[in-house]
Short mmCIF file of C-alpha atoms (C1' of nucleotides) in Angstrom, two decimals:
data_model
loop_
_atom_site.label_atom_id
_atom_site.label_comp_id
_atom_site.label_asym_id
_atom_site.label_seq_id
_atom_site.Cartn_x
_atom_site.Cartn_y
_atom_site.Cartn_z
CA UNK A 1 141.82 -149.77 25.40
CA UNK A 2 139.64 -147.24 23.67
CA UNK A 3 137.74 -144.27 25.06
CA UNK A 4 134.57 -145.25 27.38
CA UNK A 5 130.65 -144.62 26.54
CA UNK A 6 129.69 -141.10 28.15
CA UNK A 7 126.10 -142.33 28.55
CA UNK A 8 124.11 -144.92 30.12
CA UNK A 9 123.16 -147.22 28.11
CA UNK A 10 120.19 -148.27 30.62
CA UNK A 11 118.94 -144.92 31.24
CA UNK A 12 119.22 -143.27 26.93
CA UNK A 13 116.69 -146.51 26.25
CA UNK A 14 114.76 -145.99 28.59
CA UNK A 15 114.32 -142.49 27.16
CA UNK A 16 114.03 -144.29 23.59
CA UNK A 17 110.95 -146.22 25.37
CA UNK A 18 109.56 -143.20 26.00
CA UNK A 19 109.23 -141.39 22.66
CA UNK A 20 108.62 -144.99 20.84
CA UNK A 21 105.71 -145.71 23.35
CA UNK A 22 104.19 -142.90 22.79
CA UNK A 23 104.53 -141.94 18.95
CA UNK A 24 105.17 -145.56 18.03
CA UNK A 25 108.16 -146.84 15.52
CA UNK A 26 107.40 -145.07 12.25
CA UNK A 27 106.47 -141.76 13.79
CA UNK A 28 109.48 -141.59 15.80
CA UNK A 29 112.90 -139.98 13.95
CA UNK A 30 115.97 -140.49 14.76
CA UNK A 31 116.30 -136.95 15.27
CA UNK A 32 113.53 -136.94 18.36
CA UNK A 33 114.85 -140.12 19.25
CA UNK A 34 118.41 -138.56 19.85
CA UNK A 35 117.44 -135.31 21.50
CA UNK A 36 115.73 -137.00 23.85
CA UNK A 37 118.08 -139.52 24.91
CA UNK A 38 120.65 -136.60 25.27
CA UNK A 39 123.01 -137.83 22.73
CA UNK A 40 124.95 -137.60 19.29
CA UNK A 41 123.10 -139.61 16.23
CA UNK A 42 126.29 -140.74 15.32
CA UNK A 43 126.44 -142.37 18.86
CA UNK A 44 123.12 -143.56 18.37
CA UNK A 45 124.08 -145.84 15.53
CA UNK A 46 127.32 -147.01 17.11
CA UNK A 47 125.71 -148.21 20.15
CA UNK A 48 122.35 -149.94 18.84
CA UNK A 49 123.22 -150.35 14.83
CA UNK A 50 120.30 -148.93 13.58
CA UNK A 51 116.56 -147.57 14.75
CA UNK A 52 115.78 -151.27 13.73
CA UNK A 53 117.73 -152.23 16.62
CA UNK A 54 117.03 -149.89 18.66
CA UNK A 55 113.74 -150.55 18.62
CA UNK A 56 114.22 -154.23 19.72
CA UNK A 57 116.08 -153.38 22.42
CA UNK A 58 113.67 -150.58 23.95
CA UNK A 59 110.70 -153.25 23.83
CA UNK A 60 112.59 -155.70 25.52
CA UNK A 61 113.68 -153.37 28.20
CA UNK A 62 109.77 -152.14 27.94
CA UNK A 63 108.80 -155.67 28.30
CA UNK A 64 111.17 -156.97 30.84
CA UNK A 65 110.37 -153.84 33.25
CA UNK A 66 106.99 -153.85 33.29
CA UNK A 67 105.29 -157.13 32.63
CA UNK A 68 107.60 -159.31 33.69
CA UNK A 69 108.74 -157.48 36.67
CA UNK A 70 105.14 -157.03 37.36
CA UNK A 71 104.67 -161.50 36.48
CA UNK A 72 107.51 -162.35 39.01
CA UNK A 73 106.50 -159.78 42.19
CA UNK A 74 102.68 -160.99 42.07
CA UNK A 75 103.10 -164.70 41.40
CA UNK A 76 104.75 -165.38 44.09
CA UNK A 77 103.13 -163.57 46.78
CA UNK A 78 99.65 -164.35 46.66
CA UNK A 79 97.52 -167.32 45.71
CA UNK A 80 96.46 -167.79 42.14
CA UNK A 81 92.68 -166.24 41.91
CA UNK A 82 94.36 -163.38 43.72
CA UNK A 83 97.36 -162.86 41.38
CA UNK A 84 94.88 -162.56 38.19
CA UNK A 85 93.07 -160.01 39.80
CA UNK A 86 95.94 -157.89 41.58
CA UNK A 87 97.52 -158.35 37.59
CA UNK A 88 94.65 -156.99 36.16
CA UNK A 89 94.35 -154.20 38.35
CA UNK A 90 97.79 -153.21 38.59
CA UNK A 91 97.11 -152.36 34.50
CA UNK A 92 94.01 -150.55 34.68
CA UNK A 93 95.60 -148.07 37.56
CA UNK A 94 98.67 -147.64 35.39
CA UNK A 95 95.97 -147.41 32.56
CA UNK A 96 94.00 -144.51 34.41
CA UNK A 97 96.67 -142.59 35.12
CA UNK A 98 98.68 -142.42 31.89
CA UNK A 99 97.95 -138.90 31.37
CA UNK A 100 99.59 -138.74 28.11
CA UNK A 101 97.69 -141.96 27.15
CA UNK A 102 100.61 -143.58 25.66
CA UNK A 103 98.68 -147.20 26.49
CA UNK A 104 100.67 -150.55 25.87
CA UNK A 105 104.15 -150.98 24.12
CA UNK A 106 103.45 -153.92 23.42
CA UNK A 107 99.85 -153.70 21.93
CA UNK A 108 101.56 -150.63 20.00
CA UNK A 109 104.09 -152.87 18.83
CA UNK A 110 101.91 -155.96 17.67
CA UNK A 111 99.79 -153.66 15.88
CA UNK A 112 102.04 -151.20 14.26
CA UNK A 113 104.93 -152.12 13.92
CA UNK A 114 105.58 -156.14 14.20
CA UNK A 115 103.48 -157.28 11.44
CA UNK A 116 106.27 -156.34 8.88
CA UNK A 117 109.29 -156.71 10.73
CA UNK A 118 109.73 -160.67 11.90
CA UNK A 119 112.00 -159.65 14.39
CA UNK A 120 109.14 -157.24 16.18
CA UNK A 121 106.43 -159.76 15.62
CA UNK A 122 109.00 -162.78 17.40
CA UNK A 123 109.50 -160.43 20.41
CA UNK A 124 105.79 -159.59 20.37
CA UNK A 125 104.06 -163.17 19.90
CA UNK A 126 107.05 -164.87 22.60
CA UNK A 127 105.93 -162.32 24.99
CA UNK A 128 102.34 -162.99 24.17
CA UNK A 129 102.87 -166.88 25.01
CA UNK A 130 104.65 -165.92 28.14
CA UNK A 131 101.41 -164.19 29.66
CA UNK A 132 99.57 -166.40 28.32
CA UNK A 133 101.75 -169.34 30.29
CA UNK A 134 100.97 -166.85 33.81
CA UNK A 135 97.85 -166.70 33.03
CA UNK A 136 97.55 -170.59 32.67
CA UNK A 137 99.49 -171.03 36.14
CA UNK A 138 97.48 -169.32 37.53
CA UNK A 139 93.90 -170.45 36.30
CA UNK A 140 95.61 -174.38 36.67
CA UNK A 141 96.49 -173.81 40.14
CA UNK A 142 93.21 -172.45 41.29
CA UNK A 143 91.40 -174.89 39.56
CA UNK A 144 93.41 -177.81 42.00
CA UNK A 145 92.48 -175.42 44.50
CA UNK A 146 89.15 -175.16 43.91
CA UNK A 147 89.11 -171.65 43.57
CA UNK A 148 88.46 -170.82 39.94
CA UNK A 149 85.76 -172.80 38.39
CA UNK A 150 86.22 -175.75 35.90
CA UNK A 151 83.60 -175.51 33.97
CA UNK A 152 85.88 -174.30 31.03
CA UNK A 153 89.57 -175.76 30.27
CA UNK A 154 92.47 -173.80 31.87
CA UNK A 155 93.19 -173.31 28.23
CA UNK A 156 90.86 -171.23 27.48
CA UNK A 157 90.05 -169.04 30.49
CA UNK A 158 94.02 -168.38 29.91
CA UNK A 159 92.78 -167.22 26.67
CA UNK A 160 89.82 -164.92 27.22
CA UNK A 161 92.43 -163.03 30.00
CA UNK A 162 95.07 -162.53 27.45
CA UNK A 163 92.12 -161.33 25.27
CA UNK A 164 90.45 -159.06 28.05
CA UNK A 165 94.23 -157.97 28.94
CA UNK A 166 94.60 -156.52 24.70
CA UNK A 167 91.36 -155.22 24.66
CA UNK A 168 91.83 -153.11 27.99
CA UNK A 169 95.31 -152.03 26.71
CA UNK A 170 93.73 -150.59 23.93
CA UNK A 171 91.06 -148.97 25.64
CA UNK A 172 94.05 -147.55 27.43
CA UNK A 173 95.03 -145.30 24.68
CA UNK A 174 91.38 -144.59 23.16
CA UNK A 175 89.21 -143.87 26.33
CA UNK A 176 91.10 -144.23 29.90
CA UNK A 177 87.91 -144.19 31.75
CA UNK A 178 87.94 -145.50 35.06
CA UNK A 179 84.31 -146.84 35.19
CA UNK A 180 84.92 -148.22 31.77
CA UNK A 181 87.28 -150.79 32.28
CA UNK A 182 87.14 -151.31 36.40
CA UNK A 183 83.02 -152.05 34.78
CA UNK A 184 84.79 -154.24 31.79
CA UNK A 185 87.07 -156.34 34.06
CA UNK A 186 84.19 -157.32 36.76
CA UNK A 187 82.47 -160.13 35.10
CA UNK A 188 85.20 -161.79 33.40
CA UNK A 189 87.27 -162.17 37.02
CA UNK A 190 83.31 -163.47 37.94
CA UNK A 191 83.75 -165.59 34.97
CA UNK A 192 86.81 -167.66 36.95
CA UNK A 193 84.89 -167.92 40.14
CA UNK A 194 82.60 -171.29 40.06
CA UNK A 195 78.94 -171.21 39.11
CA UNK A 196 78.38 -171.67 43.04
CA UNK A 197 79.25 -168.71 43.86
CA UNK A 198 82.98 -167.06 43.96
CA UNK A 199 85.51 -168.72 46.74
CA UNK A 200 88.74 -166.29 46.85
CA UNK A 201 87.54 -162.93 45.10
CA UNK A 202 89.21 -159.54 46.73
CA UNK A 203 86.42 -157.71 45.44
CA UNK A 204 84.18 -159.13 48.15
CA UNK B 1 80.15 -127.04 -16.35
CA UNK B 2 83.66 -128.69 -15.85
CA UNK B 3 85.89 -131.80 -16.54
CA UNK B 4 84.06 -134.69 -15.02
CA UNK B 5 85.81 -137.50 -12.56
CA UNK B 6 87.57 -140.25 -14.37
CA UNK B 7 87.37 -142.16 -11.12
CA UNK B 8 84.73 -143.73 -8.94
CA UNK B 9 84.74 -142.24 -5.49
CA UNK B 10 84.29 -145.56 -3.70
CA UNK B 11 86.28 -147.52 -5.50
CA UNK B 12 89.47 -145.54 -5.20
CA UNK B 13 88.42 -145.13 -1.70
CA UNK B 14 88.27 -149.10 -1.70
CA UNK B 15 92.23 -149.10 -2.39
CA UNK B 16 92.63 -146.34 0.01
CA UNK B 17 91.28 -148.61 2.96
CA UNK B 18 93.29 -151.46 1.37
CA UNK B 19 96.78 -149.75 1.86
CA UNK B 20 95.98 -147.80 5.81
CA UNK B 21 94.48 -150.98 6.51
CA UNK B 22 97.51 -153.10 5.63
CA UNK B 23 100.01 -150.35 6.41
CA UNK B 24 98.76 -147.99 9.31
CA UNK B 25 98.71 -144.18 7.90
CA UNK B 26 102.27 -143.36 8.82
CA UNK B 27 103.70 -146.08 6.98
CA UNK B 28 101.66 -145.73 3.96
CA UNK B 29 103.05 -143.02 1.30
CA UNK B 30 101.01 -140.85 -0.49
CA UNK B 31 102.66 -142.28 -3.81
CA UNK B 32 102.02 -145.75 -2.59
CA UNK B 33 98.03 -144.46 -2.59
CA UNK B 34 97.77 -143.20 -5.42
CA UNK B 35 99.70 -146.39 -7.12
CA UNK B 36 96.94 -148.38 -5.50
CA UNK B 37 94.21 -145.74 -6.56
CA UNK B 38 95.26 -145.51 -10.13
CA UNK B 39 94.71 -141.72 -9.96
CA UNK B 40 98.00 -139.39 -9.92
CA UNK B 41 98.49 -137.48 -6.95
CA UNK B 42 97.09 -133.91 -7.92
CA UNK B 43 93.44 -135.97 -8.50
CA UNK B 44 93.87 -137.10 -5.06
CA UNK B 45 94.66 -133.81 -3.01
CA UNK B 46 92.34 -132.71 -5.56
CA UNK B 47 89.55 -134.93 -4.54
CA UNK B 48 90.41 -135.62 -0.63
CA UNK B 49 92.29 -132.69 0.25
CA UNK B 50 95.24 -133.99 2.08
CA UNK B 51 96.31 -137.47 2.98
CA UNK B 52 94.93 -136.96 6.52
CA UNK B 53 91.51 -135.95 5.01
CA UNK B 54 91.50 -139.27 2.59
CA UNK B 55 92.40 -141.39 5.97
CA UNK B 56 89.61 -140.12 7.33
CA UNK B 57 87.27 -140.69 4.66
CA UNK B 58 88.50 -144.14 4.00
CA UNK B 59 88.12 -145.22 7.79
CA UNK B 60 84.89 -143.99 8.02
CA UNK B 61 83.92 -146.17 4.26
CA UNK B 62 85.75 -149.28 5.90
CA UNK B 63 83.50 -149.03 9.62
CA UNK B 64 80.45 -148.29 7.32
CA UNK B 65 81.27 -151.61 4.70
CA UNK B 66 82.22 -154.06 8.23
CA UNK B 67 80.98 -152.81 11.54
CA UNK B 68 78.42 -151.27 10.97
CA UNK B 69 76.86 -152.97 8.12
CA UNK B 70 77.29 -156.55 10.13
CA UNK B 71 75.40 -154.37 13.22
CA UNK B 72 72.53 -153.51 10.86
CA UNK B 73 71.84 -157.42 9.44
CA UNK B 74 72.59 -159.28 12.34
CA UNK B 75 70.66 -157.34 14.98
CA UNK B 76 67.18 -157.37 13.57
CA UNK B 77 67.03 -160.86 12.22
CA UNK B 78 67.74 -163.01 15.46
CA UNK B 79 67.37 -162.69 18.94
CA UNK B 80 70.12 -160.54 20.93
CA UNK B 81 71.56 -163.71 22.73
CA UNK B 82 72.43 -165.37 19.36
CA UNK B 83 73.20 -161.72 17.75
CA UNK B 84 76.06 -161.41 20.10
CA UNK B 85 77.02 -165.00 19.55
CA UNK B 86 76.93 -164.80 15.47
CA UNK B 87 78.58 -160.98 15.31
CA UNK B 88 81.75 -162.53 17.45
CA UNK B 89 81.93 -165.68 15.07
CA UNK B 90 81.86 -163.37 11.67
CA UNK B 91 84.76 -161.40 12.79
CA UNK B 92 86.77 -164.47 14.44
CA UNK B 93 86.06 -165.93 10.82
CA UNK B 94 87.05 -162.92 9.03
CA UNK B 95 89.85 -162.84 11.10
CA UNK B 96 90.92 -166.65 10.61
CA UNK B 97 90.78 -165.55 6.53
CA UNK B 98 93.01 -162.50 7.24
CA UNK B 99 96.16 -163.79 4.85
CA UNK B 100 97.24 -160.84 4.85
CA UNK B 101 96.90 -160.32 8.85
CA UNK B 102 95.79 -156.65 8.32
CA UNK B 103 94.00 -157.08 11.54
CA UNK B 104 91.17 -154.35 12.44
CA UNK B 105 91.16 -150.93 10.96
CA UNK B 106 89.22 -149.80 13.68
CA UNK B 107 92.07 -151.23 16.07
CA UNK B 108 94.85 -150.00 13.98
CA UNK B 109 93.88 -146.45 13.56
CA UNK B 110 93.05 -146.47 17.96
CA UNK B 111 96.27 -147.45 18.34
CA UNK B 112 98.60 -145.97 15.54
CA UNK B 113 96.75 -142.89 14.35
CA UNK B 114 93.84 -141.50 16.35
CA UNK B 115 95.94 -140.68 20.38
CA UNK B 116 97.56 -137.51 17.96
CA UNK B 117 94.87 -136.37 15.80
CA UNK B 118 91.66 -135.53 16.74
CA UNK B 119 89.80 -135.47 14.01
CA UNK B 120 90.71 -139.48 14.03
CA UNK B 121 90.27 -139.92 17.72
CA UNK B 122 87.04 -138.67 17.44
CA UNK B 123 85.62 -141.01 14.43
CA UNK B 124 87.12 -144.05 16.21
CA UNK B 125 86.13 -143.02 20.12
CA UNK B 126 82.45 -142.69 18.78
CA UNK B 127 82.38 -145.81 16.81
CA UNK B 128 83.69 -147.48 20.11
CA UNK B 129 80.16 -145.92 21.47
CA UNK B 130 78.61 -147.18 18.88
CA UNK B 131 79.64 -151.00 19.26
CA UNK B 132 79.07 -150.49 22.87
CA UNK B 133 75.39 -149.65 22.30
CA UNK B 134 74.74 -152.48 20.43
CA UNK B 135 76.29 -154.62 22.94
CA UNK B 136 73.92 -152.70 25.01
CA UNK B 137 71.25 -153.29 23.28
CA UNK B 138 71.34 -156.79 23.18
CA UNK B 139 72.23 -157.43 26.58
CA UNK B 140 69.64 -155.58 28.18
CA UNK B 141 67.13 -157.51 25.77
CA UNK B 142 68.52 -160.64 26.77
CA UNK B 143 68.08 -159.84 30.59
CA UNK B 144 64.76 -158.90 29.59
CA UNK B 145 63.74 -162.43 27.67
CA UNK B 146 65.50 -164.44 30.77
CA UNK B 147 68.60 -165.42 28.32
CA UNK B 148 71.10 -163.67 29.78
CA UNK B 149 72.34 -163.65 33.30
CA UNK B 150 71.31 -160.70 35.26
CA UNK B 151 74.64 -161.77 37.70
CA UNK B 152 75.87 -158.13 36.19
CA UNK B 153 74.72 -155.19 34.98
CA UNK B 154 73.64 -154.54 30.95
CA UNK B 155 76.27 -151.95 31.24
CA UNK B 156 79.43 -154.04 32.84
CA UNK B 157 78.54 -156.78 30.69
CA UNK B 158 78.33 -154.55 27.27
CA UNK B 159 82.19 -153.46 28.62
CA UNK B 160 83.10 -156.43 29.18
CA UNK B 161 81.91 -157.75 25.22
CA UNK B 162 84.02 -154.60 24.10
CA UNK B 163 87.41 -155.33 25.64
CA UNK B 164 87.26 -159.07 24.09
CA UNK B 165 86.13 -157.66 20.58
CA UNK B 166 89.51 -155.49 20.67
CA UNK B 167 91.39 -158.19 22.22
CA UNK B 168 90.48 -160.87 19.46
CA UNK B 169 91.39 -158.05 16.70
CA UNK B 170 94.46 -157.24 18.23
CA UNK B 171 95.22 -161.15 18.40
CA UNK B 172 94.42 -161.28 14.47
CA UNK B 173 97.19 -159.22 13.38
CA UNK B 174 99.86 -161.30 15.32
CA UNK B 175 98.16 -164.55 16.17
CA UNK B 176 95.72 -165.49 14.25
CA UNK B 177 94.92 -168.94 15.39
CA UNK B 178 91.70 -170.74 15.40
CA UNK B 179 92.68 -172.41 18.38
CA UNK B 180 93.31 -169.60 20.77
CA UNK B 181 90.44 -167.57 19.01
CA UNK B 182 87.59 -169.74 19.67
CA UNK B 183 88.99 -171.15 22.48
CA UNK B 184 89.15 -167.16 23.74
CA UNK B 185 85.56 -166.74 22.78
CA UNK B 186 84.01 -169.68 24.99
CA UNK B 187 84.31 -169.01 28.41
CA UNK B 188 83.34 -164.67 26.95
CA UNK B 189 80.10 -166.76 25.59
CA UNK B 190 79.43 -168.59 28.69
CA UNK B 191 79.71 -165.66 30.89
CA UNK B 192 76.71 -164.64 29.47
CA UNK B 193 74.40 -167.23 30.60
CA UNK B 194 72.86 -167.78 33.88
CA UNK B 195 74.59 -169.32 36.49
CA UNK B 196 71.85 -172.00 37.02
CA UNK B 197 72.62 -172.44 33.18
CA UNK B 198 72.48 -171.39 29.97
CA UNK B 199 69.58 -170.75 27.59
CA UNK B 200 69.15 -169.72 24.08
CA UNK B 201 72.99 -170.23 23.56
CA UNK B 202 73.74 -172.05 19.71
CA UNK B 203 76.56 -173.51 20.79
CA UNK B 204 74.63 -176.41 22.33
"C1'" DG C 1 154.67 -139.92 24.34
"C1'" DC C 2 152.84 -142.48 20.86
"C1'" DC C 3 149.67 -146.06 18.90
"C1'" DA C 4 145.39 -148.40 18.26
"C1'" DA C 5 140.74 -148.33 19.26
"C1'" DT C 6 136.44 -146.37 20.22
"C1'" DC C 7 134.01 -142.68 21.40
"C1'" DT C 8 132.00 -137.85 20.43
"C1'" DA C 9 129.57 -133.76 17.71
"C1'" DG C 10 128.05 -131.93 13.62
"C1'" DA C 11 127.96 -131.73 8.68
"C1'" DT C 12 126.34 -134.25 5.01
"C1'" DC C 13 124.57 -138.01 2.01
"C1'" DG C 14 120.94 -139.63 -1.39
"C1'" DA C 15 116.20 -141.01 -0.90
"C1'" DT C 16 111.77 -140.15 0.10
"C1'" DC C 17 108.23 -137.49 2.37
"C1'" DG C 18 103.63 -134.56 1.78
"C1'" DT C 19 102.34 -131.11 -1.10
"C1'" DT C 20 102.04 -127.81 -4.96
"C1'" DC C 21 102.90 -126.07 -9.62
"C1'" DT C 22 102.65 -126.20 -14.71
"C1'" DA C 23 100.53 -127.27 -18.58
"C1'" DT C 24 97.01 -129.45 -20.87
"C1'" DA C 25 92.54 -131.99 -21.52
"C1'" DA C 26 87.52 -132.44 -21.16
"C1'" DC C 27 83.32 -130.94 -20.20
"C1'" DA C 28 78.79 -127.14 -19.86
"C1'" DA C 29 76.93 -122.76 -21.01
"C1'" DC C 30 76.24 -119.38 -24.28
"C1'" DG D 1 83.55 -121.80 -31.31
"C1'" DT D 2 84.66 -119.41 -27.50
"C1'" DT D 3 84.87 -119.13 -22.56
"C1'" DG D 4 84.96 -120.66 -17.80
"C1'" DT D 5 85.67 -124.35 -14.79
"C1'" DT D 6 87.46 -128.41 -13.10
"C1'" DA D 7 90.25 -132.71 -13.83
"C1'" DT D 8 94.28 -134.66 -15.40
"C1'" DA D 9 99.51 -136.25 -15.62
"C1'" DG D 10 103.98 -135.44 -14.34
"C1'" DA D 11 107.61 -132.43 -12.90
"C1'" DA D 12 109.02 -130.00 -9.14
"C1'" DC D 13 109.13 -127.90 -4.36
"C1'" DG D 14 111.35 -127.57 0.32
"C1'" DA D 15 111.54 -130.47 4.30
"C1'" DT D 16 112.73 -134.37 6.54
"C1'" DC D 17 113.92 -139.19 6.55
"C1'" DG D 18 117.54 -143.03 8.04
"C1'" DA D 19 122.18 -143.45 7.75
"C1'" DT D 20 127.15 -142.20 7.11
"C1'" DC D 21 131.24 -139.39 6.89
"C1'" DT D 22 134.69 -136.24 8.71
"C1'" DA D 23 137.27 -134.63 12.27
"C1'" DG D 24 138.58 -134.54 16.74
"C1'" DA D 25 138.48 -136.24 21.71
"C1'" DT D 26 139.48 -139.76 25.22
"C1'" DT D 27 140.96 -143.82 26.86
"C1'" DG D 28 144.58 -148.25 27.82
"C1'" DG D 29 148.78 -150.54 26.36
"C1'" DC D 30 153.46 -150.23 25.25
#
DNA sequence: GCCAATCTAGATCGATCGTTCTATAACAAC
DNA sequence: GTTGTTATAGAACGATCGATCTAGATTGGC
């Protein structure tokens, strides 16, 4: 009983992603953030509280339609070894051709803005153990299949691809260059194949 | 035939790197440098110019005073297997010691401040060269002396030693766990060595 | 048709931003 | 000691910050 929101609330944060992606938190006003998602300040604030909160709400949606969208539609469909390396390359073609080199949300957020804001750095380190949990299905499974080698724990080969998967994200925004990281992510998907020789790769 | 300096150049610089580093440059106020400085804030546009000129300054002191100071000891006093090896364990160290989790100023400045300034972008993309070569550098000389794997090239492998570096220091400023930092670093380590096995490696 | 509730746009708030100005202090050269 | 030059401290500048207020518009319930 009380008049209806004019906007979307799905489509204004997505446009709130957009101009916190790419400037990050602190460099963003509430001004840009306002023009660009078409609307009044004052509707800003009644909708998501405060930039605080809008914030948190943009890198969920940010998180929740890229990596995990990206997490449930490769899982599934292919076996483990192949997953990894489908997820990895999936990044580094979204990587190559981010023209305006806005890189990773998420590696924005942990390193801008989360370390002094526990609510940022909870959404940020929760999402961290999730991909850290795929990667750790994924290096488990192939291990039982006999596809990724066990001569390290699934612990930490889970580890070094969350690592790789930062490091490339911040490449991302520094120096998108293709033979950089397609020559970055060869030998660490060689690293999961077995000393014998790699069972399972796509690349060969 | 003037007033002299009241200040030392480094030292103020010192608490310059101490704030960006901690802060990031947008979040950092000019009053909150020269606080930290103990100069007012006519000596420091006075000295530096502007606040983007002092950023500049100070991140170039701070990759001088870590980077490339740990490049220039480690590299000619052991052999380029074990220089790798030590040069990850210093900064996983450092990191582990990070109370403050200020992370990487290199890594903070590629992601916060350098994709919109290119005077930054430029300081950090050639540093990123820099590291590179080193990596290079050793690798190659390790392929050479039959310690590292010639499975890959120098170059993929140098790439490779890159994305991890910026993964771990990403990882520092929101996770900074022994656990998932050394247990990152040992299958990175053992992708080095040959497949038939490894050689010159101190972990053994 | 009126009430209560929630939306909208735009003006406006005090605070803080990066930067500059004013006035004075400390030196070297002569 | 005077002069020229640069450094100092602190007030001050206009601009912009995040956030709120004012006023009016739009709905459902009665």
């Amino acid at each position: 009983m009380a008049r209806p929101r004019e906007f979307d609330e799905g489509a204004v944060l997505d446009a709130a992603i957009e101009r916190f992606w790419l400037r990050g938190y602190e460099a963003t006003s509430v001004r840009d953030l306002a023009d660009e998602m078409q609307i009044a300040g004052a509707s800003l604030y009644n909708a998501f509280g405060d930039k605080r909160g809008l914030y948190a709400k943009a890198l969920n949606r940010y998180l929740d339609q890229t990596f995990r969208e990206r997490i449930r539609r490769i899982e599934p469909a292919m076996p483990p070894r192949e997953a990894i390396e489908v997820f990895f390359k999936e990044i580094i073609k979204r990587s190559l051709s981010d023209k305006q080199r806005r890189g990773c949300m998420l590696v924005n957020s942990a390193i801008e803005s989360a370390p002094f804001d526990p609510g940022f750095l909870s959404i940020v380190a929760i999402f961290l153990d999730e991909v850290e949990a795929f990667f750790l299905r994924c290096v488990s499974k192939g291990q039982k299949d006999g596809v990724v080698t066990r001569a390290h724990s699934a612990s930490d080969l889970s580890k070094s691809l969350l690592g790789i998967l930062l490091g490339i994200r911040v490449l991302a925004r520094v120096r998108p260059e293709r033979a950089l990281l397609e020559g970055l992510l060869r030998p660490v998907l060689a690293m999961l194949d077995d000393a014998r020789g790699p069972r399972g790769s796509l690349s060969r």
